[in-house]
Coordinates of C-alpha atoms in Angstrom, one line a residue:
M661 CA 1.7 -35.8 3.9
K662 CA 0.0 -32.6 5.0
K663 CA -3.8 -32.4 4.5
Q664 CA -4.9 -29.5 2.3
L665 CA -7.2 -27.1 4.1
S666 CA -10.6 -26.3 2.5
L667 CA -11.3 -22.7 1.6
R668 CA -13.9 -22.6 4.5
E669 CA -11.4 -23.9 7.0
R670 CA -8.8 -21.4 5.9
A671 CA -11.4 -18.6 6.2
L672 CA -12.5 -19.7 9.6
G673 CA -8.8 -19.9 10.7
L674 CA -8.2 -16.3 9.6
L675 CA -11.3 -15.1 11.3
A676 CA -10.5 -16.9 14.5
R677 CA -7.2 -14.9 14.8
R678 CA -8.9 -11.4 14.2
E679 CA -11.7 -9.7 12.4
H680 CA -11.3 -9.1 8.7
S681 CA -13.2 -7.0 6.2
R682 CA -14.8 -8.8 3.3
A683 CA -12.3 -7.4 0.8
E684 CA -9.3 -8.3 3.0
L685 CA -10.5 -11.9 3.5
A686 CA -11.2 -12.3 -0.2
R687 CA -7.7 -11.1 -1.0
K688 CA -6.1 -13.5 1.4
L689 CA -8.2 -16.5 0.2
R690 CA -8.0 -15.8 -3.5
P691 CA -4.7 -17.6 -4.0
H692 CA -6.1 -20.8 -2.5
V693 CA -9.3 -21.0 -4.6
V694 CA -9.5 -24.2 -6.7
A695 CA -11.9 -24.9 -9.6
E696 CA -14.8 -26.2 -7.5
D697 CA -14.6 -23.3 -4.9
D698 CA -17.0 -20.3 -5.1
L699 CA -15.3 -17.6 -3.1
D700 CA -18.3 -15.1 -3.3
A701 CA -20.7 -17.8 -2.1
L702 CA -18.4 -18.7 0.9
L703 CA -18.1 -15.0 1.9
D704 CA -21.9 -14.5 1.6
D705 CA -22.4 -17.6 3.8
L706 CA -19.9 -16.4 6.4
T707 CA -21.7 -13.0 6.5
R708 CA -25.1 -14.7 6.8
C709 CA -23.8 -16.8 9.7
K710 CA -22.4 -13.6 11.3
Q711 CA -18.9 -15.0 11.2
L712 CA -17.8 -12.2 8.9
S713 CA -19.0 -8.7 9.8
E714 CA -17.9 -5.5 8.3
E715 CA -19.3 -3.6 11.3
R716 CA -17.3 -5.7 13.8
Y717 CA -14.2 -5.3 11.8
A718 CA -14.7 -1.5 11.5
E719 CA -15.2 -1.2 15.3
S720 CA -12.3 -3.3 16.3
R721 CA -9.9 -1.8 13.7
A722 CA -11.0 1.8 14.7
N723 CA -10.4 0.9 18.3
A724 CA -6.9 -0.3 17.6
L725 CA -6.0 2.6 15.4
S726 CA -7.4 5.2 17.8
R727 CA -4.3 4.8 20.0
K728 CA -2.1 6.4 17.4
F729 CA -4.3 8.2 14.9
G730 CA -7.1 10.8 14.6
A731 CA -10.5 10.3 13.2
A732 CA -9.6 11.4 9.7
R733 CA -6.8 8.9 9.4
I734 CA -8.9 6.1 10.9
A735 CA -11.6 6.7 8.3
Q736 CA -9.0 6.7 5.5
E737 CA -7.4 3.5 6.8
L738 CA -10.8 1.7 7.0
R739 CA -11.7 2.8 3.5
S740 CA -8.3 1.5 2.2
K741 CA -9.3 -1.9 3.6
G742 CA -12.4 -2.0 1.4
L743 CA -15.1 -0.6 3.8
D744 CA -17.6 1.7 2.3
K745 CA -17.3 5.4 3.1
E746 CA -20.4 5.6 5.4
L747 CA -19.3 2.6 7.6
A748 CA -15.8 3.9 7.9
G749 CA -17.1 7.4 8.8
R750 CA -19.4 5.9 11.5
A751 CA -16.5 3.9 13.0
A752 CA -14.2 7.0 13.0
E753 CA -16.9 9.2 14.5
A754 CA -16.7 7.3 17.8
A755 CA -13.0 8.4 18.0
R756 CA -13.9 12.1 17.6
S757 CA -15.2 12.5 21.2
T758 CA -11.8 11.7 22.6
E759 CA -9.6 13.2 19.9
V760 CA -8.0 15.9 22.0
E761 CA -7.0 13.5 24.8
R762 CA -5.6 11.0 22.3
A763 CA -3.7 13.8 20.4
R764 CA -2.2 14.9 23.7
A765 CA -1.0 11.4 24.4
V766 CA 0.5 11.0 21.0
W767 CA 2.1 14.4 21.3
L768 CA 3.6 13.6 24.7
R769 CA 5.1 10.3 23.5
K770 CA 6.8 12.0 20.6
F771 CA 7.8 15.5 21.9
R772 CA 7.5 15.6 25.7
K773 CA 7.8 19.4 25.9
A774 CA 6.3 22.5 24.4
A775 CA 7.9 24.0 21.3
E776 CA 10.5 26.7 21.9
S777 CA 10.3 28.2 18.4
R778 CA 7.8 28.8 15.6
E779 CA 9.5 26.2 13.4
E780 CA 9.4 23.6 16.2
R781 CA 5.7 24.4 16.8
A782 CA 5.0 24.0 13.1
K783 CA 6.8 20.7 13.1
Q784 CA 4.7 19.4 16.1
M785 CA 1.5 20.6 14.4
R786 CA 2.5 18.9 11.1
F787 CA 3.2 15.6 13.0
L788 CA -0.2 15.6 14.6
Q789 CA -1.9 16.5 11.3
S790 CA -0.1 13.6 9.6
R791 CA -1.6 11.4 12.2
G792 CA -5.1 12.5 11.2
F793 CA -6.0 14.7 14.1
S794 CA -8.4 17.6 13.5
F795 CA -7.1 21.2 13.5
D796 CA -9.1 22.0 16.6
A797 CA -7.6 19.1 18.5
I798 CA -4.1 20.0 17.4
R799 CA -4.6 23.6 18.4
A800 CA -5.9 22.5 21.8
V801 CA -2.9 20.3 22.4
I802 CA -0.3 22.8 21.3
R803 CA -1.9 25.7 23.3
G804 CA -2.2 23.5 26.4
A805 CA 1.5 22.5 26.2
E806 CA 2.5 26.2 25.8
E807 CA 0.4 27.2 28.8
E808 CA 1.9 24.5 31.1

């Protein structure tokens, strides 16, 4: 017979695999709560012991997302995971300094060559915009490709 994991063991197992936001961890643990468990108290305790950290989660998630997305999309993704707007904004701000280089890398993986028509150029710009890159970064990437 398989031993039933306590809520704390489950939470620590999830946190050992990767960082989680408080809201995300609560959502994953909620189906396993039994009558004597207090989910909020557990999450407070994990935060107090620094095993659960919204800041660490924001930093690691922003770092992972920065390979594919611009700062605006990173901030939106973090807010969708339950982080407050200010924390999501701070984490995304770190990505702004390298936005042009990252946009260029994403553009190269997708298109590989400069647009040959206005329609193709607009398509490339819309693609980068959908990835959350700023207009200035998009313009720099497209102009740089046309000049090469």
